[in-house]
Coordinates of C-alpha atoms and ligand atoms in Angstrom, one line a residue:
Chain Y
M1 CA -49.6 -55.5 -16.3
L2 CA -51.6 -52.7 -17.5
V3 CA -54.3 -55.3 -18.8
I4 CA -54.1 -57.2 -15.6
N5 CA -54.9 -54.0 -13.5
L6 CA -57.7 -52.9 -15.6
A7 CA -59.2 -56.3 -15.5
F8 CA -58.9 -56.5 -11.9
I9 CA -60.8 -53.0 -11.6
L10 CA -63.6 -54.2 -13.8
I11 CA -64.0 -57.3 -11.6
M12 CA -63.8 -55.6 -8.5
T13 CA -66.3 -53.0 -9.6
R14 CA -68.9 -55.6 -10.4
L15 CA -68.3 -57.3 -7.0
S16 CA -68.6 -54.0 -5.2
P17 CA -69.4 -50.5 -6.6
Y18 CA -67.6 -48.9 -3.5
F19 CA -64.3 -50.1 -5.0
L20 CA -64.0 -47.6 -7.6
Y21 CA -66.6 -44.9 -7.6
A22 CA -69.6 -45.4 -5.1
G23 CA -69.8 -43.6 -1.9
N24 CA -68.3 -40.2 -1.4
G25 CA -66.9 -39.3 -4.7
F26 CA -64.2 -42.2 -5.4
A27 CA -63.6 -42.3 -1.7
N28 CA -62.1 -45.8 -1.6
F29 CA -59.9 -45.2 -4.9
R30 CA -58.6 -42.0 -3.3
V31 CA -57.6 -44.0 -0.1
M32 CA -55.9 -46.2 -2.4
L33 CA -54.0 -43.6 -4.2
V34 CA -52.6 -42.0 -1.0
S35 CA -51.6 -45.5 0.2
M36 CA -49.9 -46.0 -3.1
A37 CA -48.2 -42.6 -3.0
M38 CA -46.8 -43.3 0.6
D39 CA -45.3 -46.6 -0.9
S40 CA -44.1 -45.0 -4.1
I41 CA -41.8 -42.7 -2.3
V42 CA -39.6 -45.7 -1.6
L43 CA -40.5 -47.4 -4.7
A44 CA -38.9 -44.7 -6.7
A45 CA -35.6 -45.2 -5.1
M46 CA -36.1 -49.1 -4.7
V47 CA -36.4 -49.6 -8.5
M48 CA -33.1 -47.9 -9.1
L49 CA -31.4 -50.2 -6.5
L50 CA -33.2 -53.4 -8.1
V51 CA -32.2 -52.5 -11.5
G52 CA -28.7 -52.1 -10.4
G53 CA -28.8 -55.7 -9.1
M54 CA -29.3 -55.1 -5.3
F55 CA -32.1 -55.0 -2.8
D56 CA -32.5 -53.5 0.6
L57 CA -34.4 -55.1 3.5
S58 CA -33.6 -52.3 5.9
V59 CA -36.3 -49.9 4.6
D60 CA -38.9 -50.4 7.3
G61 CA -36.5 -50.0 10.2
V62 CA -35.3 -46.8 8.6
V63 CA -38.7 -45.3 8.1
N64 CA -39.5 -45.9 11.6
M65 CA -36.1 -45.0 13.1
T66 CA -36.4 -41.6 11.0
G67 CA -39.7 -41.0 12.5
V68 CA -39.2 -41.7 16.0
I69 CA -35.7 -39.7 16.1
T70 CA -37.6 -36.6 14.2
G71 CA -40.5 -37.1 16.5
A72 CA -38.5 -37.2 19.7
L73 CA -36.3 -34.2 19.0
L74 CA -39.7 -32.2 17.9
V75 CA -41.1 -33.1 21.3
S76 CA -38.1 -32.1 23.1
G77 CA -38.5 -28.7 21.4
L78 CA -36.1 -28.6 18.6
N79 CA -37.2 -26.5 15.7
V80 CA -38.7 -28.4 12.8
A81 CA -35.8 -28.1 10.1
L82 CA -33.2 -29.4 12.6
A83 CA -35.2 -32.2 13.9
I84 CA -35.7 -33.3 10.2
A85 CA -32.2 -33.0 9.4
A86 CA -31.1 -35.1 12.4
G87 CA -33.6 -37.8 11.2
V88 CA -32.2 -37.6 7.6
A89 CA -28.7 -37.8 8.9
C90 CA -29.3 -41.0 10.6
A91 CA -30.9 -42.4 7.6
L92 CA -28.1 -41.4 5.5
V93 CA -25.7 -43.3 7.9
V94 CA -27.6 -46.5 7.3
G95 CA -27.7 -46.2 3.5
L96 CA -23.8 -45.6 3.4
I97 CA -23.3 -48.4 5.8
N98 CA -25.3 -50.7 3.5
G99 CA -23.7 -49.4 0.3
I100 CA -20.2 -49.6 1.7
A101 CA -20.5 -53.1 3.3
V102 CA -21.9 -54.6 0.2
T103 CA -19.4 -53.1 -2.1
R104 CA -15.9 -52.4 -0.4
L105 CA -16.3 -55.2 2.2
R106 CA -18.1 -57.5 -0.2
M107 CA -20.7 -58.3 2.4
N108 CA -23.9 -60.3 1.4
P109 CA -26.7 -57.7 0.6
L110 CA -29.3 -60.0 2.1
M111 CA -27.6 -60.4 5.4
T112 CA -26.3 -56.7 5.6
T113 CA -29.6 -55.2 4.9
L114 CA -31.4 -57.6 7.4
G115 CA -28.7 -56.4 10.0
T116 CA -29.0 -52.7 9.5
W117 CA -32.9 -53.3 9.5
W118 CA -32.7 -55.0 12.9
V119 CA -30.3 -52.0 14.3
S120 CA -32.5 -49.2 13.0
Q121 CA -35.7 -51.1 14.3
G122 CA -34.0 -51.5 17.4
I123 CA -33.0 -47.9 17.7
A124 CA -36.6 -46.9 17.1
F125 CA -37.8 -49.1 19.9
G126 CA -34.9 -48.0 22.0
I127 CA -35.5 -44.3 21.8
T128 CA -39.2 -44.5 22.5
Q129 CA -39.2 -47.2 25.1
G130 CA -42.6 -48.2 24.0
I131 CA -44.1 -44.9 24.4
S132 CA -44.6 -43.0 21.3
S133 CA -44.1 -39.1 21.1
H134 CA -46.9 -37.1 19.5
T135 CA -48.6 -33.8 19.1
F136 CA -46.1 -32.0 16.8
P137 CA -46.0 -28.2 15.6
Q138 CA -48.2 -27.4 12.8
A139 CA -45.4 -26.8 10.6
F140 CA -44.3 -30.2 10.9
I141 CA -48.0 -31.7 10.4
D142 CA -48.3 -29.6 7.1
I143 CA -45.5 -31.7 5.9
G144 CA -48.0 -34.8 5.6
Y145 CA -51.3 -32.8 5.2
A146 CA -50.8 -29.6 3.1
Q147 CA -52.8 -29.6 0.2
P148 CA -51.3 -27.6 -2.4
L149 CA -53.6 -27.1 -5.5
G150 CA -55.9 -29.2 -3.6
I151 CA -53.7 -32.2 -3.8
T152 CA -52.5 -33.9 -0.7
M153 CA -48.7 -33.9 0.1
P154 CA -47.9 -37.5 -0.3
I155 CA -49.2 -37.6 -4.0
W156 CA -46.9 -34.6 -4.5
Y157 CA -43.9 -36.4 -3.1
A158 CA -44.7 -39.5 -5.1
V159 CA -45.3 -37.9 -8.5
I160 CA -42.2 -35.5 -8.0
L161 CA -40.0 -38.4 -7.1
L162 CA -41.4 -40.9 -9.7
V163 CA -40.7 -38.4 -12.4
I164 CA -37.3 -37.6 -11.3
A165 CA -36.6 -41.5 -11.1
V166 CA -38.0 -42.1 -14.6
W167 CA -35.8 -39.5 -16.0
V168 CA -32.8 -40.6 -14.4
L169 CA -33.1 -44.1 -15.1
A170 CA -34.2 -43.5 -19.0
K171 CA -32.1 -40.4 -19.9
T172 CA -28.9 -39.9 -17.6
K173 CA -25.6 -41.6 -17.9
F174 CA -26.1 -42.6 -14.3
G175 CA -29.3 -44.4 -15.2
Y176 CA -27.5 -46.4 -18.0
H177 CA -24.8 -47.1 -15.6
V178 CA -27.2 -48.6 -13.2
Y179 CA -28.7 -50.9 -16.1
A180 CA -25.2 -51.8 -17.0
T181 CA -24.1 -52.4 -13.5
G182 CA -27.2 -54.7 -12.7
G183 CA -26.8 -56.4 -16.1
N184 CA -23.3 -57.4 -15.9
R185 CA -21.4 -56.1 -12.9
E186 CA -17.9 -57.0 -13.7
G187 CA -18.4 -56.3 -17.5
A188 CA -19.5 -52.8 -16.8
R189 CA -16.5 -52.5 -14.5
L190 CA -14.2 -53.6 -17.2
H191 CA -15.6 -50.8 -19.2
G192 CA -14.9 -48.0 -16.9
V193 CA -18.4 -48.0 -15.0
K194 CA -17.9 -47.0 -11.4
V195 CA -20.0 -49.9 -10.2
D196 CA -19.4 -49.4 -6.5
R197 CA -20.4 -45.8 -6.8
V198 CA -23.6 -46.7 -8.6
T199 CA -24.5 -49.3 -5.8
I200 CA -23.6 -46.8 -2.9
I201 CA -25.6 -44.2 -4.3
S202 CA -28.6 -46.4 -4.9
F203 CA -28.4 -47.6 -1.3
V204 CA -28.2 -44.0 -0.1
L205 CA -31.2 -42.9 -2.3
V206 CA -33.3 -45.8 -0.8
A207 CA -32.3 -44.6 2.7
L208 CA -33.1 -40.9 2.0
A209 CA -36.3 -42.0 0.5
S210 CA -37.1 -44.0 3.5
A211 CA -36.2 -41.0 5.5
L212 CA -38.7 -39.0 3.8
S213 CA -41.4 -41.7 4.1
G214 CA -40.8 -41.9 7.9
I215 CA -41.2 -38.2 8.2
V216 CA -44.3 -37.9 6.2
Y217 CA -45.8 -40.8 8.3
A218 CA -45.1 -39.1 11.6
A219 CA -46.6 -35.7 10.3
R220 CA -49.7 -37.6 9.2
L221 CA -50.0 -39.6 12.2
N222 CA -49.1 -36.4 14.5
A223 CA -47.3 -39.3 16.2
A224 CA -43.9 -41.2 16.2
V225 CA -44.5 -44.9 16.6
P226 CA -41.7 -47.2 16.5
Q227 CA -43.9 -49.6 14.3
T228 CA -45.4 -47.1 11.9
V229 CA -44.6 -49.3 9.0
N230 CA -44.2 -53.3 9.2
G231 CA -44.3 -54.7 5.5
L232 CA -43.8 -51.7 3.4
N233 CA -40.4 -52.9 2.3
L234 CA -41.7 -56.3 1.1
R235 CA -44.7 -54.7 -0.4
V236 CA -42.4 -52.4 -2.5
I237 CA -40.2 -55.0 -3.6
S238 CA -42.9 -57.5 -4.5
G239 CA -44.7 -54.7 -6.4
A240 CA -41.5 -54.0 -8.4
V241 CA -40.9 -57.5 -9.2
I242 CA -44.5 -58.3 -10.3
G243 CA -44.1 -55.0 -12.4
G244 CA -41.1 -56.5 -14.1
C245 CA -37.8 -55.6 -12.1
S246 CA -35.6 -58.6 -12.0
L247 CA -33.9 -59.4 -8.8
N248 CA -31.0 -60.4 -10.9
G249 CA -30.6 -56.7 -12.0
G250 CA -30.5 -55.2 -15.4
E251 CA -34.2 -55.0 -16.1
G252 CA -37.3 -53.1 -14.9
S253 CA -38.7 -49.7 -15.1
I254 CA -40.5 -47.4 -12.8
I255 CA -43.7 -47.5 -14.9
G256 CA -43.8 -51.4 -14.7
A257 CA -42.9 -51.3 -11.0
L258 CA -45.9 -48.7 -10.3
L259 CA -48.0 -51.0 -12.0
G260 CA -47.2 -53.9 -9.9
L261 CA -47.4 -51.9 -6.9
F262 CA -50.8 -50.7 -7.8
F263 CA -52.0 -54.3 -8.3
M264 CA -50.7 -55.1 -4.9
T265 CA -52.4 -52.1 -3.4
M266 CA -55.7 -53.1 -5.2
L267 CA -55.4 -56.6 -4.0
T268 CA -54.9 -55.8 -0.4
N269 CA -57.8 -53.1 -0.6
A270 CA -60.1 -55.8 -2.3
S271 CA -59.4 -58.3 0.4
I272 CA -60.6 -55.7 2.9
M273 CA -63.7 -54.8 0.8
L274 CA -64.6 -58.4 0.5
N275 CA -64.1 -59.1 4.0
I276 CA -61.3 -61.5 3.9
S277 CA -59.5 -61.7 7.1
P278 CA -55.8 -60.0 7.4
Y279 CA -54.4 -63.5 7.9
W280 CA -55.7 -64.9 4.6
Q281 CA -54.9 -61.6 3.0
M282 CA -51.2 -62.0 3.8
C283 CA -51.6 -65.7 2.3
I284 CA -53.1 -64.2 -0.9
L285 CA -50.4 -61.6 -1.3
G286 CA -47.8 -64.2 -0.7
V287 CA -49.1 -66.5 -3.4
V288 CA -49.1 -63.6 -5.7
V289 CA -45.6 -62.7 -5.1
L290 CA -44.6 -66.5 -5.6
I291 CA -46.4 -66.5 -9.0
A292 CA -44.5 -63.1 -10.1
V293 CA -41.0 -64.5 -9.1
G294 CA -41.9 -67.9 -10.8
A295 CA -42.9 -66.2 -14.1
D296 CA -39.7 -64.2 -13.9
A297 CA -37.5 -67.3 -13.3
L298 CA -39.4 -69.1 -16.2
A299 CA -38.7 -65.9 -18.4
K300 CA -34.9 -66.1 -17.6
R301 CA -34.6 -69.9 -18.2
R302 CA -36.1 -69.1 -21.9
I303 CA -33.7 -66.4 -22.7
P304 CA -30.4 -67.1 -21.1
A305 CA -28.5 -63.8 -20.2
A306 CA -25.1 -63.1 -22.1
Chain C
M1 CA 17.6 -67.8 -26.4
S2 CA 16.5 -64.3 -25.0
T3 CA 14.3 -61.7 -26.7
E4 CA 17.1 -59.5 -26.9
T5 CA 19.2 -61.8 -29.3
M6 CA 16.1 -62.2 -31.4
L7 CA 15.5 -58.6 -31.8
D8 CA 19.3 -58.3 -32.7
Q9 CA 18.6 -60.7 -35.7
A10 CA 15.3 -58.6 -36.8
P11 CA 16.5 -55.1 -37.6
A12 CA 14.4 -52.3 -39.3
R13 CA 11.3 -52.4 -37.4
E14 CA 12.3 -52.8 -33.9
L15 CA 14.6 -49.7 -34.1
R16 CA 11.2 -47.9 -33.8
R17 CA 10.0 -46.9 -30.5
P18 CA 7.3 -49.0 -29.1
L19 CA 3.9 -47.6 -28.5
L20 CA 3.5 -49.6 -25.3
E21 CA 6.4 -51.3 -23.4
L22 CA 6.1 -53.3 -20.4
R23 CA 9.0 -54.0 -18.4
K24 CA 9.4 -56.8 -15.8
V25 CA 5.6 -56.7 -15.1
S26 CA 4.6 -59.4 -12.2
K27 CA 1.0 -60.1 -11.2
F28 CA 0.1 -62.4 -8.2
F29 CA -3.3 -63.8 -7.4
G30 CA -2.4 -64.5 -3.7
A31 CA 0.2 -66.9 -3.7
L32 CA -0.1 -67.6 -7.4
R33 CA 2.2 -65.9 -9.7
A34 CA 0.2 -65.4 -12.8
L35 CA 2.8 -63.3 -14.4
H36 CA 6.5 -63.1 -13.7
E37 CA 8.9 -60.1 -14.8
V38 CA 7.3 -59.9 -18.1
D39 CA 9.0 -57.9 -20.9
F40 CA 6.7 -57.0 -23.7
S41 CA 6.1 -54.5 -26.5
I42 CA 3.6 -53.4 -28.9
Y43 CA 4.5 -51.2 -32.1
P44 CA 2.3 -49.0 -34.1
G45 CA 1.2 -50.6 -37.4
E46 CA 1.9 -53.9 -36.2
I47 CA -0.1 -57.0 -35.2
Q48 CA 1.4 -58.6 -32.0
A49 CA 0.1 -62.2 -31.3
L50 CA 0.3 -63.7 -27.8
V51 CA 0.0 -67.5 -27.6
G52 CA 0.3 -70.0 -24.8
D53 CA -1.3 -72.7 -23.2
N54 CA -4.4 -72.5 -21.0
G55 CA -3.7 -70.8 -17.8
A56 CA -0.3 -69.3 -19.3
G57 CA -1.3 -65.9 -18.2
K58 CA -2.6 -64.4 -21.5
S59 CA -5.9 -63.0 -20.3
T60 CA -3.9 -61.8 -17.2
L61 CA -1.5 -59.8 -19.3
V62 CA -4.3 -58.5 -21.3
K63 CA -6.2 -57.2 -18.4
T64 CA -3.1 -55.4 -16.8
I65 CA -2.8 -53.6 -20.2
S66 CA -6.5 -52.8 -19.9
G67 CA -6.6 -51.6 -16.4
A68 CA -8.9 -54.2 -15.3
H69 CA -5.8 -55.8 -13.0
Q70 CA -3.3 -53.6 -11.6
A71 CA 0.4 -54.8 -12.0
D72 CA 1.9 -55.8 -8.6
R73 CA 5.4 -54.9 -10.0
G74 CA 6.9 -53.5 -13.3
E75 CA 6.9 -50.5 -15.4
F76 CA 4.7 -49.3 -18.1
F77 CA 5.9 -47.0 -21.0
F78 CA 3.7 -45.3 -23.6
N79 CA 5.5 -43.7 -26.5
G80 CA 8.5 -43.9 -24.1
K81 CA 7.1 -42.1 -21.3
P82 CA 6.4 -43.9 -18.0
V83 CA 2.6 -44.1 -17.3
S84 CA 0.5 -46.0 -14.7
I85 CA -2.4 -48.2 -15.8
A86 CA -4.2 -48.5 -12.5
S87 CA -7.9 -48.5 -13.9
P88 CA -9.9 -49.1 -17.0
D89 CA -10.2 -45.3 -17.4
D90 CA -6.5 -44.8 -17.5
S91 CA -6.0 -47.4 -20.3
F92 CA -8.8 -45.5 -22.1
A93 CA -7.1 -42.3 -21.8
L94 CA -4.3 -44.0 -23.7
G95 CA -6.5 -44.8 -26.3
I96 CA -6.3 -48.5 -25.7
A97 CA -9.5 -50.5 -26.3
T98 CA -9.8 -54.2 -25.2
V99 CA -12.1 -57.2 -26.2
Y100 CA -12.2 -59.4 -23.2
Q101 CA -12.2 -63.1 -23.5
D102 CA -15.7 -63.2 -22.0
L103 CA -16.8 -60.1 -23.9
A104 CA -18.0 -58.3 -20.9
L105 CA -21.3 -57.6 -22.5
V106 CA -24.5 -56.5 -20.9
G107 CA -27.0 -59.0 -21.9
T108 CA -30.1 -57.2 -20.7
R109 CA -29.1 -54.0 -22.8
D110 CA -29.4 -53.5 -26.6
V111 CA -26.5 -53.3 -29.1
A112 CA -26.3 -49.7 -29.3
H113 CA -25.9 -49.3 -25.5
N114 CA -23.5 -52.2 -25.5
L115 CA -21.1 -50.4 -27.8
F116 CA -21.0 -47.5 -25.4
V117 CA -21.3 -48.9 -21.9
G118 CA -19.2 -46.6 -19.5
R119 CA -18.7 -44.0 -22.3
E120 CA -22.3 -43.2 -23.2
P121 CA -22.2 -39.8 -25.2
T122 CA -24.1 -37.1 -23.6
R123 CA -25.7 -33.8 -24.6
W124 CA -27.5 -31.4 -22.3
G125 CA -26.6 -33.7 -19.4
M126 CA -28.5 -36.7 -20.9
V127 CA -27.4 -39.5 -22.8
D128 CA -27.4 -38.8 -26.6
R129 CA -29.4 -41.8 -27.7
R130 CA -29.6 -40.6 -31.4
R131 CA -26.0 -40.4 -31.6
M132 CA -25.5 -43.7 -29.8
V133 CA -27.7 -45.4 -32.6
R134 CA -26.3 -43.4 -35.4
E135 CA -22.7 -44.4 -34.7
A136 CA -23.8 -48.0 -33.7
R137 CA -25.1 -48.3 -37.3
Q138 CA -21.7 -47.3 -38.5
V139 CA -19.8 -49.5 -36.4
I140 CA -22.0 -52.5 -37.3
G141 CA -21.8 -51.6 -41.1
L142 CA -18.0 -51.2 -40.8
L143 CA -17.8 -54.7 -39.3
N144 CA -20.1 -56.2 -42.2
V145 CA -21.6 -58.6 -40.0
D146 CA -25.1 -59.6 -39.8
I147 CA -26.9 -58.3 -36.5
P148 CA -30.6 -57.9 -36.7
S149 CA -30.8 -54.2 -35.3
V150 CA -29.1 -52.0 -33.1
D151 CA -32.1 -52.1 -30.8
A152 CA -31.6 -55.9 -30.3
L153 CA -31.0 -57.2 -26.9
V154 CA -27.3 -58.7 -26.8
S155 CA -29.0 -61.6 -24.8
Q156 CA -30.7 -62.6 -28.0
L157 CA -27.8 -62.7 -30.2
S158 CA -25.8 -65.7 -31.4
G159 CA -22.2 -66.1 -30.0
G160 CA -20.7 -64.9 -33.1
Q161 CA -22.9 -61.9 -33.2
R162 CA -22.0 -61.1 -29.7
Q163 CA -18.3 -61.4 -30.3
A164 CA -18.7 -58.9 -33.3
V165 CA -20.6 -56.4 -31.0
A166 CA -17.6 -56.6 -28.4
I167 CA -15.1 -56.2 -31.2
G168 CA -17.3 -53.3 -32.9
R169 CA -17.0 -51.5 -29.6
A170 CA -13.1 -51.8 -29.5
V171 CA -12.7 -50.9 -33.0
H172 CA -14.8 -47.7 -32.3
E173 CA -12.9 -46.6 -29.3
G174 CA -9.5 -47.8 -29.8
R175 CA -7.5 -44.8 -30.8
S176 CA -4.0 -46.3 -30.6
I177 CA -4.0 -49.9 -29.5
L178 CA -6.7 -52.7 -29.9
V179 CA -6.2 -55.7 -27.5
L180 CA -8.2 -58.5 -28.6
D181 CA -8.4 -61.7 -26.4
E182 CA -9.6 -64.7 -28.5
P183 CA -11.7 -62.5 -30.9
T184 CA -12.2 -65.4 -33.4
A185 CA -13.1 -67.9 -30.9
A186 CA -16.9 -68.1 -31.7
L187 CA -16.9 -67.1 -35.3
G188 CA -17.6 -69.3 -37.9
V189 CA -15.1 -69.8 -41.0
R190 CA -16.4 -67.0 -43.1
E191 CA -16.7 -64.4 -40.1
S192 CA -13.2 -65.3 -38.9
H193 CA -11.8 -64.5 -42.2
Q194 CA -13.9 -61.3 -42.2
M195 CA -12.5 -60.4 -38.8
L196 CA -8.8 -61.2 -39.7
T197 CA -9.2 -58.9 -42.5
L198 CA -10.6 -56.3 -40.5
I199 CA -7.9 -56.6 -38.1
E200 CA -5.3 -56.3 -40.9
T201 CA -7.0 -53.1 -42.2
L202 CA -6.9 -51.6 -38.7
R203 CA -3.2 -52.3 -38.7
D204 CA -2.6 -50.7 -42.1
Q205 CA -4.2 -47.6 -40.5
G206 CA -1.4 -47.5 -38.1
K207 CA -3.0 -49.0 -35.2
A208 CA -1.0 -51.2 -32.8
I209 CA -2.8 -54.7 -32.3
L210 CA -2.4 -57.1 -29.7
I211 CA -4.2 -60.5 -30.3
V212 CA -4.5 -63.6 -28.1
S213 CA -5.5 -66.7 -30.0
H214 CA -5.0 -70.5 -29.6
N215 CA -5.6 -70.7 -33.5
L216 CA -2.1 -70.8 -34.8
L217 CA -3.4 -70.7 -38.5
H218 CA -4.8 -67.4 -37.6
V219 CA -1.8 -66.2 -35.8
F220 CA 0.5 -67.2 -38.7
R221 CA -1.9 -65.5 -41.2
I222 CA -2.0 -62.1 -39.6
A223 CA 0.6 -61.6 -37.0
D224 CA 4.0 -59.7 -37.5
R225 CA 5.5 -61.0 -34.2
I226 CA 4.5 -63.8 -31.9
T227 CA 5.1 -63.8 -28.2
V228 CA 4.9 -67.1 -26.3
L229 CA 3.9 -67.1 -22.8
R230 CA 4.3 -70.3 -20.5
G231 CA 3.7 -70.3 -16.6
G232 CA 3.3 -66.5 -16.5
Q233 CA 6.8 -65.9 -18.3
V234 CA 7.7 -64.7 -21.6
V235 CA 9.5 -67.8 -23.4
G236 CA 10.4 -65.6 -26.3
T237 CA 9.3 -63.4 -29.1
R238 CA 9.7 -64.2 -33.0
R239 CA 9.1 -62.4 -36.1
K240 CA 6.7 -64.5 -38.2
S241 CA 9.1 -64.5 -41.0
Q242 CA 11.8 -66.2 -38.8
T243 CA 9.8 -68.9 -37.2
S244 CA 7.8 -71.8 -37.9
G245 CA 4.8 -73.5 -36.5
D246 CA 7.0 -76.2 -35.1
E247 CA 9.0 -73.9 -33.2
I248 CA 6.2 -72.1 -31.7
V249 CA 4.3 -75.3 -30.7
K250 CA 7.6 -76.2 -29.0
M251 CA 8.0 -72.9 -27.2
I252 CA 4.2 -73.1 -25.9
T253 CA 4.5 -76.7 -24.7
G254 CA 8.0 -76.3 -23.4
A255 CA 9.3 -79.2 -25.3
D256 CA 12.9 -79.4 -26.0
M257 CA 13.7 -76.2 -28.1
L258 CA 17.3 -76.1 -29.2
Ligands
ATP401 N1 -9.0 -63.3 -11.0 C1 -8.2 -64.3 -10.7 N2 -8.1 -64.6 -9.3 C2 -7.3 -65.7 -9.1 N3 -6.6 -66.4 -10.0 C3 -6.7 -66.2 -11.2 C4 -7.5 -65.0 -11.7 N4 -7.4 -65.0 -13.1 C5 -6.6 -65.7 -13.5 N5 -6.1 -66.6 -12.4 C6 -5.0 -67.5 -12.6 O1 -4.1 -67.0 -13.3 C7 -3.6 -67.9 -14.2 C8 -3.6 -67.4 -15.5 O2 -4.8 -67.3 -16.1 P1 -5.1 -66.7 -17.4 O3 -6.7 -66.3 -17.5 O4 -4.4 -65.3 -17.6 O5 -4.8 -67.7 -18.5 P2 -5.0 -67.8 -20.1 O6 -3.5 -67.7 -20.6 O7 -5.7 -66.6 -20.6 O8 -5.6 -69.1 -20.3 P3 -6.8 -69.5 -21.3 O9 -6.1 -69.9 -22.7 O10 -7.4 -70.6 -20.8 O11 -7.8 -68.4 -21.7 C9 -4.4 -69.3 -14.1 O12 -3.7 -70.2 -13.2 C10 -5.6 -68.7 -13.6 O13 -6.3 -69.7 -12.5
MG402 MG1 -7.6 -66.4 -21.4

């Protein structure tokens, strides 16, 4: 993946110097980094969920819902901390519902998280009634735009969350249990791994990361729009899978997923630079995802799991 | 003939207290009665074999002992004291370790982790990978089987090597009782022989061993006592010295016994 990424950068730099460095000091690359950072907030938690053998389609809805709830409360005059707490609490509820539904109630994760995506997206639309709230207090805007040490907030969030996620997955007992749960759920349970707890915690972490993402988006836009993100969820899951996370669980790493996401980000960006229409961009991204999933399936066939 | 009369005929050892005793244990899967009022004991320093046809309830009994299933009825006694085994952790706390028929390994993880799944040693809040690897090498060495390395992914091992990993895990963590559901099923002749010798060594160290096997040759080689299960019920328990392959086969199949 690293090699593919470097090759891609080289090719694109030849096609257009603006891709990497020309213009205002790596301007385009900085744009890509910030966009990747925004996605990485969710990616950090999503990788954990994927490695544990689950996935979550409700992310876009939760991001938008959290932004809208927090935004509406801010505009109504509530203080910043309380408005954020309320938004996060709603996201937490969605995460708990997802986790409990697929474990205790044995509901299908695809339909469950599709359902909660629908509900949370509906809440976002319902609250705004199509009218977005905007003009937030400076303290809130700083959450998205402050630049400690000259580095913009989304990069801070992304780096901190990714580092924590790498550490949790690779070093902690919880991380080991996530891999065991994804690799052989019943086997792990027989050995005393609390597999349901692992899954519920992972769903909650994805929801909380989505909440943070929604708040940061609202702060950066200085507006809470019910359709702030549309496609972030699939971009993150696709990036992770391209980067080596198996949808069957048990396999994958943060670093790999990040490289996959980087590739997806570059591909989107390059399509824009090369003036490919957004419709064809979708098509290209789709083909790349299909190739990645196909390669994953082929690899599976060669090495049957125990 | 009841179990009690058999025990009357077999003095000495049975006068000791069983390490684990099950009384009238029943287990249902919906309407299916997988175990019916099973009385069953395991003694320290003994190898107890459990035999029976496919679907007789052997694995179900194993899983109620390991905490993977909860018994619907019946009582458990450990060292004479009533205990409840409601989860794998309860069983672990009693020093019981189980090798499941399907091995319960995680193919996407390496040998070292598989020996410790659910019981990873930690240090400063992090998994102590060095200790895991060190102990994994010891366990593999003890089993005297040929496993490429403790870093090898379990999905890349042969069936026999996987079985060895599962058994290694149980040997490592079983402090009082080892429960082995078909431990030799995937092993070659030489490996089976080694495995049986290992099980005898563990018995001689004072551990109580429950072994499920379809291989009566193996059963007759190592078992001290043999219990036959049919249709979820105990048909009877025999000391090896007081029974024959013929009798056991008749008990298993239900053909006329007396
Ligand atoms: N999880 C389950 N749900 C429903 N029925 C089950 C379950 N596990 C076992 N059974 C049923 O319980 C009965 C006993 O099964 P068990 O696996 O204990 O047999 P066994 O003696 O181990 O057989 P084998 O020699 O084939 O391993 C069978 O009829 C089986 O279909
Ligand atoms: Mg069985």
